[in-house]
Amino acid sequence: MARLTLVSAALLGVVYCQNGTGSITDLPSYMTHINATRNDSSPVVLHIDTKDASKRNATAPYLYGLMHEDISHSGDGGIYAELLANRAFQGSNWNTTLLPNYNGSLIGPSENPVEPIAPVLTAWAAIGNGTRITLDRLHPLSSAIPTGIEIDFPENAEGEVGFQNFGWWGMNVEPQTYNVSFYVQGNYPRNQENTTAFTVSLRSNLTGEVFASSTVSNVSVSFIDHTFVTTTLHPNATAPNSNNTFVITFDGDTVKGQTYYFSLFSLMPETFMGTPNGLRKDIAQAFYDMNPTFLRFPGGNNLEGVSPQQRWKWWETLGPLTDRPGRAGDWGYYNTQGLGLLEYLQWTEDMNIERLLAVYAGFSLDVWGQSGASYPPDRMQEILQEALDEIEFCQGNITSKWGSVRASLGHPEPFDIKFVEIGNEDWFSNTYPYRWEYLYNGLKAAYPNITYISTAYNEASTSFGYNISIPSGELWDTHHYEEPSFFVRGFDFYDNWQERTNNTGVEIFLGEYSALQIDTPTGIVDFSFPADVHIMYPRLVSALSEGVYLLGMERNPNVCKLSAYAPSLQDFNWYNWTPDMIGFDADPSHTVLSASYWLQLLLGSYRGTQTLPVTNSEGDFNPLFWVATLDEDKNCIYLKVINILGDSVPLSANIPEAYRSVNGTILTAADLNSYNYIYNQTEVVPKPLNISTSAPTGYGDDAVFKWDVPRWSITVLQFDL
Ligand code: AHR
């Protein structure tokens, strides 16, 4: 029902202002309780069956993973480590606008009045009196990178002259190696027989302090081709803040009256695992610490394009940066595609996780018409071939056409693909039935060992009115941007789901979810994100309610196989969508791990290998929710308990097993609305549970663990056997 509203939200490219400093009094909307909570704090008595192995189920090994698409500058300016904004003058932002008397959204100009997204000088500025920088298309570096800048020094230039880049709202400077590169060409009449010295530096934008500098001398700049210049920078100290710039300067005396054409700059800090052209260290580390098991990429809406031409063309994301044209991303800004297919694959390898590759399914959102643009049936072969080639690129033998391209790019070993998602949220269209069938049949025939994921299922209730028949063993990707009570009520949704819905063998991927707004009387989610109900940063109530739903999934490992929160990242300076799992800006000390992040880290770090049957002789689910698993490798039992009531609830857990010790980790906070923010990053963080004050009674063959479960808390108890 809220789905069609989502189209407009997804395409509005809205940039919201940042709010508050983490104080709950700043919140425009405040929750005092979760509507779906049963107000009953009477004791709960559980019996965990550790004896009857026939009643156990294997847990879902890939339940907790990651979703990444370039949204809210999560890619360019985010996890992609490149520090220069608009490094190749490809474009910056575009807007969507609603015009009177026109149907739907239209792409409007943002920084360029002629084309909505086009080369701009955003993030660059000249240094020195009379120094001029302009866009230049007369000296293209390559067909993919046709635009550079021309820099003209006046005849009377003196002192320090040059230009600078302000980064993605600043840049982090600390003691490490920064790799610098750029391309430069001279102007023959104005530079003849000159060699040039380029000084590159990292400086404070506030004080001008130079943190690191390097001069590349005697460069003989060609007039015919671009000369590739590289150097490194090594700051000795950490800059006091991230308001820093990257600067290229010259001695005015030596360049007066001269002109140069520059193209494709890069300033790369050290990356996660040292991978070239890789990931920003602190953000990648935060993902890694969650113990994820897979990565879904590259979208999301950003897979689909705002037109078929602007879809994520994987083959245009490969190879040298000089060959990557980039594209107008779906989320209102230009994507450089520096984070391309091979970089995504490398990301999964660096984190040792599975790949969930989303392939284009012949549907683009297309802001011009709300129902999007679909490939017709007689052109689906092209789209199938595109997907087949993409999979071949990932995992094909090096003798195959695309496998050999991968090998030529330095990775002869195949990246096995375990999951392929066919499209994204295709319930926005009425064409998925034929597109799914065509692509599924074609892909399954070629790659029978891959598990395929449908993005639509039972759309009978929408205006399109269709059902997708998902074959046994394949998955349905369902997305939930909802209210807290939705997740609480959904705790038992997957109990007997296959039988209830007649979907024998169909499995579930919760591909995107978050508590998007507080509980409202209607329960209808408003995707225009109104401030009086919208949840901007994940709160304790988000973690509690999302956690209840995830426990419901853990209880049903035969059905629920994968899940990932979305969106995963948000630049605090420029974003389309909130809430997000992790927020950041240029300063790594500002990276905020949200309540929802900690929830997933907790649940994902203590998975267990087998579910254990739990019966209750007193009390029922709600306000307490629980799941028990056995970890055969670590020889322990995990009991995950969530209390969504504003009072503590007495819990007894009977374990017919002698356990050696018990410890636990708890995620709670002072208030349902507590959240983490730049200036208050630890309001909601997991803490070790002080079990000594609540020691188990009855050690021995039949141990009883007694504990008052604190109000509004998520706890993982670990009983070592
Ligand atoms: O996560 C943000 C967006 O929400 C995704 O791109 C899309 O799949 C969904 O509509």
XYZ file of C-alpha atoms and ligand atoms in Angstrom:
731
model
C 0.000 0.000 0.000
C 2.789 2.396 0.793
C 4.693 1.135 -2.154
C 3.666 3.652 -4.745
C 4.491 6.498 -2.419
C 7.930 5.005 -2.153
C 8.550 5.671 -5.837
C 8.370 9.346 -5.288
C 10.439 9.143 -2.117
C 13.052 7.075 -3.876
C 13.324 9.530 -6.724
C 12.979 12.825 -4.982
C 16.644 12.932 -4.076
C 15.655 14.906 -1.020
C 18.484 16.230 1.091
C 17.437 16.568 4.666
C 19.066 18.885 7.148
C 20.969 17.334 9.953
C 19.339 17.487 13.312
C 20.319 17.860 16.945
C 23.176 16.610 18.988
C 21.802 13.393 20.362
C 19.578 14.820 23.051
C 16.140 13.273 23.138
C 14.616 16.680 23.731
C 15.664 17.606 20.188
C 13.510 14.908 18.699
C 10.526 16.180 16.829
C 8.765 12.914 17.570
C 9.018 11.062 20.827
C 7.909 7.536 21.660
C 6.896 6.517 25.152
C 6.043 2.898 24.359
C 5.657 0.527 21.433
C 1.947 0.253 20.643
C 2.104 -3.480 20.046
C 3.612 -4.160 23.475
C 1.550 -6.230 25.878
C 1.690 -4.441 29.209
C 2.463 -7.525 31.271
C 5.598 -7.789 33.359
C 4.721 -11.114 35.005
C 7.490 -13.746 35.136
C 8.490 -15.886 32.203
C 9.765 -19.415 32.766
C 11.590 -21.078 29.886
C 12.779 -24.641 29.382
C 15.571 -25.025 26.884
C 15.689 -28.521 25.460
C 19.313 -29.495 25.032
C 18.672 -33.233 25.052
C 16.552 -34.099 22.043
C 18.725 -33.515 18.985
C 15.879 -34.517 16.664
C 14.033 -31.295 17.543
C 16.817 -29.016 16.398
C 17.221 -27.209 13.114
C 20.396 -25.953 11.543
C 20.560 -22.171 11.862
C 20.657 -20.128 8.647
C 24.377 -19.591 8.018
C 23.935 -16.392 5.998
C 21.240 -14.678 8.017
C 23.120 -11.445 8.738
C 24.686 -9.597 5.831
C 25.253 -6.220 4.240
C 23.459 -4.207 1.579
C 25.346 -1.491 -0.276
C 24.353 0.894 -3.022
C 25.573 4.414 -3.695
C 22.963 6.489 -1.857
C 23.591 9.466 0.449
C 27.209 9.468 -0.811
C 27.777 6.049 0.686
C 29.988 5.138 -2.286
C 31.619 8.251 -3.761
C 32.570 10.277 -0.691
C 31.809 7.287 1.529
C 33.241 3.793 1.633
C 35.128 4.311 -1.632
C 38.349 5.719 -0.230
C 39.035 8.381 -2.894
C 39.344 11.730 -1.123
C 38.820 14.137 -4.019
C 35.315 15.196 -4.941
C 34.525 15.605 -8.637
C 37.991 14.271 -9.404
C 37.386 14.040 -13.144
C 34.873 16.856 -13.657
C 32.150 14.386 -14.549
C 29.275 16.063 -12.774
C 27.846 16.662 -9.386
C 24.168 16.884 -8.414
C 20.779 16.776 -10.040
C 17.366 17.514 -8.610
C 13.928 16.161 -9.171
C 11.178 18.697 -9.285
C 7.438 18.696 -9.602
C 6.204 21.148 -12.216
C 2.651 22.446 -12.260
C 0.533 20.716 -14.902
C 3.066 17.922 -15.467
C 2.550 14.394 -14.292
C 5.165 12.993 -11.905
C 8.695 14.118 -11.126
C 11.069 15.660 -13.624
C 14.832 15.913 -13.440
C 15.722 19.561 -13.077
C 18.954 21.477 -13.191
C 21.005 21.654 -10.062
C 24.415 23.139 -10.708
C 24.311 23.243 -14.482
C 21.394 25.093 -16.045
C 21.826 23.479 -19.462
C 22.031 19.798 -18.633
C 20.684 18.534 -15.328
C 23.868 16.627 -14.690
C 26.992 17.704 -16.510
C 30.627 18.610 -15.975
C 31.031 21.215 -13.271
C 33.862 22.779 -11.274
C 32.245 21.836 -7.974
C 34.838 21.284 -5.210
C 37.650 23.059 -7.093
C 38.995 26.607 -6.763
C 41.904 28.612 -8.161
C 44.728 29.981 -6.010
C 46.563 33.220 -6.789
C 45.581 36.558 -8.221
C 44.314 36.248 -11.752
C 44.722 32.450 -11.896
C 41.797 31.099 -13.850
C 40.370 27.578 -13.983
C 37.721 26.591 -16.509
C 36.309 23.337 -17.765
C 38.112 22.045 -20.822
C 36.778 19.616 -23.401
C 39.337 20.277 -26.102
C 41.946 17.965 -24.585
C 39.995 14.849 -23.636
C 41.940 12.296 -21.626
C 39.881 9.428 -23.045
C 36.448 8.888 -24.470
C 35.286 7.966 -20.961
C 36.868 11.039 -19.353
C 36.337 13.810 -21.902
C 36.480 16.783 -19.545
C 39.352 18.298 -17.640
C 40.287 21.739 -16.413
C 42.303 24.411 -18.086
C 44.428 26.530 -15.785
C 45.693 29.875 -17.078
C 48.303 31.908 -15.260
C 48.390 35.618 -15.989
C 51.504 37.327 -17.373
C 52.058 38.980 -13.999
C 51.704 35.813 -11.897
C 53.941 35.768 -8.847
C 54.243 33.897 -5.596
C 52.231 30.766 -5.075
C 49.636 30.029 -7.751
C 47.594 26.941 -8.488
C 44.325 25.335 -7.465
C 42.765 23.139 -4.808
C 40.077 20.556 -4.111
C 37.963 20.675 -0.961
C 37.230 16.942 -0.868
C 33.933 15.445 0.181
C 33.134 18.213 2.623
C 36.711 18.147 3.824
C 39.290 15.390 4.042
C 40.978 13.456 6.770
C 44.705 14.055 7.268
C 46.697 11.705 9.485
C 50.105 10.038 9.449
C 49.844 7.572 6.592
C 50.768 7.373 2.925
C 48.563 9.210 0.461
C 48.956 8.277 -3.201
C 48.543 11.248 -5.504
C 48.113 11.140 -9.259
C 46.892 13.323 -12.103
C 47.188 13.791 -15.839
C 48.483 17.008 -17.358
C 49.010 18.364 -20.839
C 50.676 21.629 -21.921
C 49.589 24.337 -24.321
C 52.209 24.522 -27.074
C 52.332 28.276 -27.794
C 52.234 29.142 -24.108
C 54.518 26.502 -22.563
C 57.218 25.792 -25.168
C 60.378 24.109 -23.942
C 59.386 24.381 -20.351
C 59.730 21.834 -17.660
C 57.453 22.226 -14.741
C 57.599 21.646 -10.996
C 54.311 20.600 -9.394
C 53.976 20.938 -5.650
C 51.147 18.960 -4.105
C 50.173 19.396 -0.484
C 47.556 18.759 2.165
C 46.571 21.899 4.028
C 44.181 23.251 6.571
C 41.412 25.152 4.896
C 41.102 27.250 8.039
C 44.681 28.222 8.851
C 46.628 27.313 5.715
C 48.913 25.048 7.765
C 50.677 22.564 5.491
C 50.521 18.991 6.833
C 52.421 17.324 4.003
C 53.972 18.456 0.759
C 55.779 16.923 -2.176
C 57.325 18.564 -5.238
C 57.635 16.702 -8.500
C 60.329 18.638 -10.367
C 61.427 18.849 -13.950
C 58.332 17.289 -15.426
C 58.491 17.599 -19.162
C 54.844 18.138 -19.979
C 53.772 16.864 -23.375
C 51.721 19.056 -25.705
C 50.372 16.071 -27.592
C 49.392 13.587 -24.907
C 48.653 13.713 -21.248
C 51.594 13.157 -18.922
C 50.809 10.978 -15.909
C 52.254 12.398 -12.699
C 52.378 10.494 -9.419
C 53.758 11.169 -5.987
C 53.042 10.407 -2.347
C 52.310 12.512 0.711
C 53.248 11.600 4.286
C 51.815 13.859 6.992
C 53.665 13.610 10.301
C 50.679 14.452 12.443
C 46.911 14.252 12.474
C 45.198 17.463 11.439
C 43.032 18.970 14.194
C 39.900 18.594 12.053
C 38.859 17.506 8.576
C 38.475 21.006 7.120
C 41.468 20.400 4.854
C 42.209 20.702 1.159
C 44.348 19.099 -1.489
C 46.446 21.719 -3.239
C 48.568 21.821 -6.407
C 50.790 24.875 -6.630
C 53.506 26.384 -8.789
C 55.997 29.160 -8.447
C 54.186 32.028 -10.209
C 57.430 33.313 -11.691
C 58.069 30.072 -13.550
C 54.569 29.618 -14.951
C 53.499 33.191 -15.697
C 51.623 33.387 -18.977
C 51.333 29.610 -19.233
C 48.369 27.265 -19.647
C 47.922 23.626 -18.627
C 45.142 21.086 -19.058
C 44.620 18.713 -16.150
C 42.467 15.648 -15.915
C 41.495 12.804 -13.565
C 43.108 13.533 -10.220
C 43.299 11.054 -7.388
C 44.210 11.276 -3.718
C 44.043 7.824 -2.157
C 44.735 7.211 1.524
C 45.603 3.768 2.829
C 42.659 1.424 2.372
C 41.012 -1.489 4.164
C 43.340 -4.505 3.814
C 45.604 -2.331 1.643
C 43.557 -3.086 -1.475
C 44.356 -0.693 -4.332
C 41.456 1.587 -5.276
C 39.801 0.156 -2.186
C 37.650 0.995 0.800
C 37.835 3.672 3.480
C 39.380 1.931 6.440
C 37.172 2.897 9.377
C 33.863 2.347 7.588
C 34.943 -0.981 6.123
C 36.247 -2.045 9.514
C 32.868 -1.234 11.092
C 31.172 -3.482 8.531
C 33.738 -6.203 9.057
C 33.281 -6.079 12.830
C 29.612 -6.979 12.392
C 30.653 -10.455 11.232
C 28.525 -10.180 8.097
C 28.159 -13.197 5.853
C 27.313 -11.609 2.492
C 27.177 -8.358 0.571
C 24.250 -7.396 -1.643
C 25.347 -4.936 -4.348
C 25.067 -2.608 -6.300
C 21.438 -1.753 -5.464
C 18.751 -0.921 -4.652
C 17.364 1.700 -6.929
C 20.884 2.566 -7.998
C 21.096 -0.635 -10.018
C 18.184 0.391 -12.170
C 18.995 3.865 -13.467
C 16.743 6.876 -13.874
C 16.554 5.747 -17.489
C 17.563 2.472 -19.127
C 20.653 4.239 -20.486
C 21.737 5.292 -16.995
C 21.452 1.823 -15.456
C 24.442 0.329 -13.667
C 26.340 -0.947 -16.721
C 28.754 -3.270 -15.008
C 31.150 -3.430 -17.946
C 31.626 0.345 -17.741
C 32.823 0.015 -14.141
C 35.895 -2.067 -14.981
C 39.544 -1.412 -15.629
C 41.615 1.732 -15.426
C 39.819 4.815 -14.138
C 40.507 6.425 -17.512
C 38.027 3.927 -18.985
C 35.203 4.510 -16.499
C 32.757 7.156 -17.650
C 30.575 7.040 -14.553
C 26.866 7.733 -14.718
C 24.069 9.804 -13.307
C 23.234 7.715 -10.255
C 19.649 7.246 -9.125
C 20.213 9.228 -5.969
C 20.741 12.717 -7.316
C 24.486 12.831 -7.841
C 27.088 11.630 -10.270
C 28.638 8.210 -9.630
C 32.268 7.923 -10.688
C 32.077 4.121 -10.683
C 35.470 4.061 -8.992
C 33.685 1.531 -6.788
C 33.002 -0.801 -9.692
C 32.175 -4.462 -10.086
C 35.703 -5.684 -9.410
C 35.984 -3.438 -6.341
C 32.729 -4.860 -4.971
C 34.008 -8.374 -5.568
C 37.303 -7.497 -3.929
C 35.357 -6.105 -0.958
C 33.698 -9.496 -0.460
C 37.036 -11.227 -0.751
C 38.666 -8.866 1.751
C 35.867 -9.586 4.241
C 35.643 -13.264 3.332
C 31.894 -13.066 2.725
C 29.519 -14.355 0.078
C 28.333 -12.324 -2.891
C 24.725 -11.449 -3.530
C 24.904 -9.932 -6.977
C 21.905 -7.929 -8.129
C 21.608 -7.998 -11.927
C 19.683 -5.491 -14.018
C 16.313 -6.963 -14.912
C 15.189 -4.675 -17.744
C 13.420 -2.100 -15.568
C 14.478 1.458 -14.802
C 12.656 3.723 -12.419
C 12.548 6.596 -14.888
C 11.501 9.784 -13.137
C 9.613 10.946 -16.214
C 6.873 8.440 -15.623
C 6.076 6.992 -12.242
C 5.593 3.456 -13.510
C 9.124 3.264 -14.897
C 10.500 1.932 -18.162
C 10.490 -1.783 -18.962
C 12.316 -3.669 -21.680
C 9.744 -5.287 -23.961
C 9.607 -9.089 -24.205
C 11.357 -9.150 -27.585
C 14.397 -7.330 -26.150
C 14.842 -9.411 -23.020
C 17.552 -11.510 -24.689
C 19.889 -8.493 -24.506
C 19.284 -8.165 -20.801
C 19.756 -11.863 -20.200
C 23.051 -11.776 -22.078
C 24.160 -8.798 -19.997
C 23.535 -10.783 -16.804
C 25.119 -13.965 -18.154
C 28.237 -12.039 -19.106
C 28.346 -10.366 -15.702
C 28.269 -13.700 -13.914
C 30.894 -15.001 -16.314
C 33.054 -12.011 -15.458
C 32.749 -12.859 -11.771
C 33.243 -16.594 -11.797
C 34.074 -17.665 -15.328
C 37.109 -19.691 -16.175
C 40.029 -17.562 -17.380
C 39.613 -19.093 -20.817
C 36.084 -17.702 -21.067
C 35.544 -14.320 -22.695
C 34.723 -12.391 -19.543
C 36.759 -14.572 -17.184
C 39.815 -13.627 -19.222
C 38.956 -9.938 -18.807
C 38.854 -10.452 -15.037
C 42.218 -12.204 -15.221
C 43.649 -9.354 -17.287
C 42.558 -6.993 -14.523
C 44.662 -8.911 -12.025
C 42.248 -11.474 -10.570
C 42.489 -14.827 -12.361
C 40.848 -16.648 -9.435
C 37.074 -16.748 -9.862
C 34.748 -15.072 -7.382
C 32.060 -17.682 -6.839
C 28.586 -16.240 -6.903
C 26.208 -17.855 -4.453
C 23.161 -15.589 -4.847
C 21.830 -13.585 -7.785
C 18.972 -11.159 -7.306
C 17.000 -10.473 -10.462
C 16.296 -6.740 -10.360
C 15.184 -4.601 -7.463
C 11.695 -3.933 -6.106
C 10.151 -4.941 -9.403
C 6.700 -4.694 -7.892
C 6.937 -1.102 -9.077
C 6.217 -2.465 -12.549
C 3.551 -4.648 -14.124
C 6.128 -6.338 -16.354
C 8.035 -8.460 -13.857
C 6.143 -11.667 -14.609
C 7.638 -11.965 -18.098
C 10.982 -10.391 -17.151
C 11.434 -12.693 -14.135
C 10.485 -15.785 -16.097
C 12.798 -14.968 -18.985
C 15.774 -14.099 -16.836
C 15.263 -16.825 -14.259
C 14.969 -19.557 -16.878
C 17.954 -18.289 -18.827
C 20.192 -17.833 -15.801
C 19.169 -21.075 -14.110
C 19.921 -23.028 -17.272
C 23.396 -21.519 -17.462
C 24.185 -21.429 -13.748
C 22.055 -24.040 -11.969
C 24.036 -23.898 -8.726
C 23.279 -20.265 -8.036
C 20.324 -19.416 -5.785
C 18.077 -16.818 -7.427
C 16.080 -14.131 -5.725
C 12.821 -12.660 -6.930
C 12.091 -9.064 -5.961
C 8.326 -9.509 -6.194
C 5.965 -12.223 -5.073
C 2.293 -11.785 -4.355
C 1.324 -8.506 -5.942
C -2.327 -9.450 -6.251
C -3.240 -6.719 -3.809
C -1.556 -3.965 -5.845
C -3.042 -2.319 -8.897
C -0.907 -4.677 -11.022
C -2.456 -7.791 -9.567
C -0.040 -10.636 -10.240
C 1.713 -13.467 -8.458
C 5.256 -14.489 -9.179
C 5.711 -18.188 -8.973
C 9.028 -18.643 -7.200
C 10.468 -22.137 -7.641
C 11.298 -24.205 -4.586
C 14.779 -23.468 -3.267
C 14.817 -19.877 -4.575
C 14.218 -16.755 -2.517
C 11.843 -13.826 -2.242
C 13.367 -10.471 -1.321
C 10.921 -8.578 0.870
C 11.556 -5.003 2.034
C 10.205 -3.464 5.211
C 10.472 0.231 5.936
C 7.903 0.273 8.693
C 6.838 1.362 12.157
C 8.179 -0.333 15.320
C 4.861 -2.077 15.978
C 4.899 -3.616 12.507
C 8.080 -5.474 13.380
C 6.763 -6.552 16.764
C 3.526 -7.858 15.284
C 5.564 -9.659 12.610
C 7.472 -11.792 15.129
C 5.521 -14.908 14.143
C 4.980 -13.972 10.494
C 7.358 -16.639 9.226
C 6.034 -19.410 11.463
C 4.606 -21.945 8.993
C 4.877 -19.333 6.262
C 5.520 -21.800 3.446
C 2.552 -23.959 4.413
C 0.260 -21.007 5.072
C 1.009 -19.333 1.758
C 1.396 -22.499 -0.253
C 4.984 -21.629 -1.115
C 6.657 -24.979 -0.664
C 10.398 -24.564 -0.607
C 10.381 -20.781 -1.166
C 12.767 -18.983 1.144
C 13.032 -15.444 2.448
C 15.577 -12.678 2.039
C 14.753 -9.620 4.139
C 16.705 -7.470 1.717
C 16.059 -4.037 3.215
C 14.482 -2.984 6.473
C 14.409 -0.286 9.120
C 12.026 1.305 11.590
C 11.327 4.380 9.481
C 8.832 6.237 11.621
C 7.374 6.051 15.097
C 4.069 4.285 15.687
C 1.104 6.227 14.336
C -2.630 5.550 14.667
C -2.905 4.376 11.048
C 0.330 2.396 10.793
C 0.787 3.778 7.274
C 4.350 4.765 6.554
C 4.791 8.198 5.000
C 7.741 8.164 2.625
C 7.897 11.921 2.492
C 9.535 11.497 5.921
C 7.495 14.099 7.853
C 9.515 15.397 10.788
C 6.768 14.780 13.345
C 6.875 11.007 12.857
C 10.047 10.211 10.938
C 12.929 8.434 12.698
C 16.045 10.224 11.537
C 18.701 8.196 13.362
C 18.094 4.628 14.513
C 16.895 4.765 18.103
C 16.732 2.185 20.840
C 13.123 1.588 19.770
C 14.404 0.778 16.266
C 16.833 -1.826 17.557
C 14.226 -3.355 19.862
C 11.527 -3.707 17.248
C 13.830 -4.729 14.393
C 15.399 -7.206 16.803
C 12.044 -8.832 17.578
C 11.451 -9.355 13.849
C 14.968 -10.777 13.401
C 14.416 -13.224 16.278
C 11.253 -14.284 14.459
C 13.475 -15.007 11.463
C 16.034 -16.870 13.559
C 13.226 -19.130 14.797
C 12.478 -20.113 11.212
C 15.824 -20.985 9.651
C 14.179 -23.323 7.174
C 12.481 -20.282 5.589
C 14.462 -17.163 6.530
C 17.900 -17.310 4.982
C 19.252 -13.787 4.588
C 18.721 -10.279 5.895
C 20.347 -6.866 5.538
C 19.514 -3.454 6.961
C 19.238 -0.600 4.478
C 20.510 1.879 3.717
C 23.787 1.043 5.344
C 25.586 4.402 5.118
C 24.879 8.111 5.237
C 27.140 11.096 4.783
C 25.984 13.607 7.384
C 26.646 16.421 4.910
C 24.549 15.184 1.998
C 21.988 12.441 2.132
C 18.771 11.284 0.569
C 17.506 8.856 3.097
C 17.366 8.364 6.839
C 17.616 6.376 9.055
C 20.883 4.664 8.110
C 22.909 2.059 9.913
C 26.163 4.074 9.980
C 26.635 7.832 9.639
C 29.907 9.507 8.745
C 31.620 12.605 7.460
C 35.199 13.203 6.346
C 36.478 12.893 9.909
C 36.738 9.211 10.989
C 36.249 10.225 14.622
C 32.730 11.291 13.596
C 31.694 7.869 12.302
C 28.545 6.936 14.179
C 27.527 3.330 14.722
C 23.797 3.393 15.341
C 21.577 1.407 17.671
C 20.518 -0.726 14.675
C 24.177 -1.365 13.848
C 24.832 -2.677 17.346
C 21.732 -4.844 17.220
C 22.973 -6.575 14.107
C 26.500 -6.889 15.418
C 25.115 -8.608 18.496
C 22.733 -10.956 16.738
C 25.176 -11.698 13.935
C 28.102 -12.409 16.246
C 26.267 -15.068 18.256
C 24.497 -17.197 15.705
C 24.896 -20.721 16.928
C 24.796 -23.704 14.628
C 21.510 -25.356 15.766
C 18.272 -23.897 17.078
C 17.170 -25.328 20.416
C 13.496 -25.865 21.231
C 12.310 -23.560 24.009
C 8.996 -24.005 25.810
C 7.502 -21.659 28.328
C 5.526 -22.815 31.367
C 4.804 -19.282 32.531
C 4.387 -16.108 30.510
C 4.238 -15.762 26.755
C 5.970 -13.862 23.968
C 5.534 -10.117 24.263
C 6.832 -8.201 26.030
C 9.680 -10.761 26.193
C 10.910 -12.436 22.995
C 13.553 -15.147 22.909
C 15.488 -17.632 20.804
C 18.018 -20.251 21.923
C 20.748 -21.787 19.810
C 23.549 -24.235 20.349
C 27.007 -23.385 19.103
C 28.595 -26.763 18.458
C 31.958 -25.221 17.607
C 32.227 -23.199 20.807
C 30.262 -25.685 22.891
C 27.892 -23.149 24.348
C 24.244 -22.115 24.306
C 23.106 -18.652 23.316
C 19.857 -17.328 24.700
C 18.813 -14.115 22.971
C 16.228 -12.150 24.894
C 14.502 -8.885 23.973
C 12.302 -7.007 26.417
C 10.170 -4.304 24.733
C 8.373 -3.270 27.929
C 9.270 -0.198 29.981
C 9.523 -2.481 33.072
C 11.823 -5.340 33.867
C 10.507 -8.874 33.469
C 11.639 -11.755 35.742
C 13.050 -14.608 33.690
C 13.901 -18.193 34.662
C 15.683 -20.327 32.131
C 15.860 -24.052 32.883
C 18.737 -25.721 31.119
C 19.010 -29.479 31.566
C 22.753 -29.285 31.265
C 25.607 -28.482 33.603
C 27.052 -25.253 32.293
C 30.433 -24.014 33.433
C 29.772 -20.311 33.269
C 27.404 -17.735 31.933
C 28.097 -14.287 30.591
C 26.204 -11.862 28.480
C 26.076 -8.653 26.487
C 23.243 -6.176 26.732
C 22.103 -3.329 24.475
C 19.891 -0.831 26.243
C 19.678 2.876 27.031
C 17.862 5.355 29.202
C 15.027 5.948 26.824
C 13.234 4.341 23.880
C 14.251 7.396 21.856
C 17.956 7.305 22.714
C 20.196 7.362 19.685
C 23.839 7.833 18.767
C 25.111 10.917 17.007
C 28.443 12.583 16.213
C 28.584 14.353 19.536
C 27.078 11.521 21.527
C 28.257 8.300 19.936
C 27.816 5.942 22.866
C 24.257 6.566 24.026
C 23.217 3.112 22.764
C 26.108 0.623 22.767
C 26.369 -2.985 23.904
C 27.864 -3.545 27.326
C 28.990 -6.663 29.148
C 26.344 -7.910 31.522
C 27.345 -8.042 35.142
C 26.185 -11.584 35.771
C 27.855 -11.896 39.154
C 24.914 -10.035 40.635
C 22.510 -12.476 39.071
C 24.282 -15.779 39.439
C 22.501 -18.898 38.232
C 21.026 -21.181 40.828
C 21.017 -24.933 40.620
C 24.263 -25.659 38.805
C 24.290 -29.299 37.949
C 22.160 -31.489 35.776
C 19.277 -29.093 35.788
C 20.470 -25.548 36.067
C 18.070 -22.682 36.516
C 19.227 -19.273 35.507
C 17.216 -16.482 37.105
C 17.461 -12.902 36.026
C 15.297 -9.799 35.811
C 15.446 -8.742 32.188
C 15.908 -4.962 32.229
C 13.308 -2.823 30.513
C 13.856 -2.003 26.825
C 16.823 -4.302 26.364
C 18.397 -6.726 23.919
C 20.595 -9.344 25.544
C 22.631 -12.277 24.369
C 23.386 -14.722 27.189
C 26.105 -17.272 26.639
C 26.098 -20.477 28.686
C 29.401 -22.313 28.332
C 28.928 -26.066 28.533
O 17.281 1.733 0.659
C 16.811 2.826 -0.070
C 15.938 2.395 -1.233
O 14.774 1.828 -0.747
C 16.503 1.333 -2.127
O 17.327 1.846 -3.105
C 15.287 0.726 -2.739
O 15.464 -0.623 -3.064
C 14.213 0.966 -1.715
O 13.140 1.607 -2.276
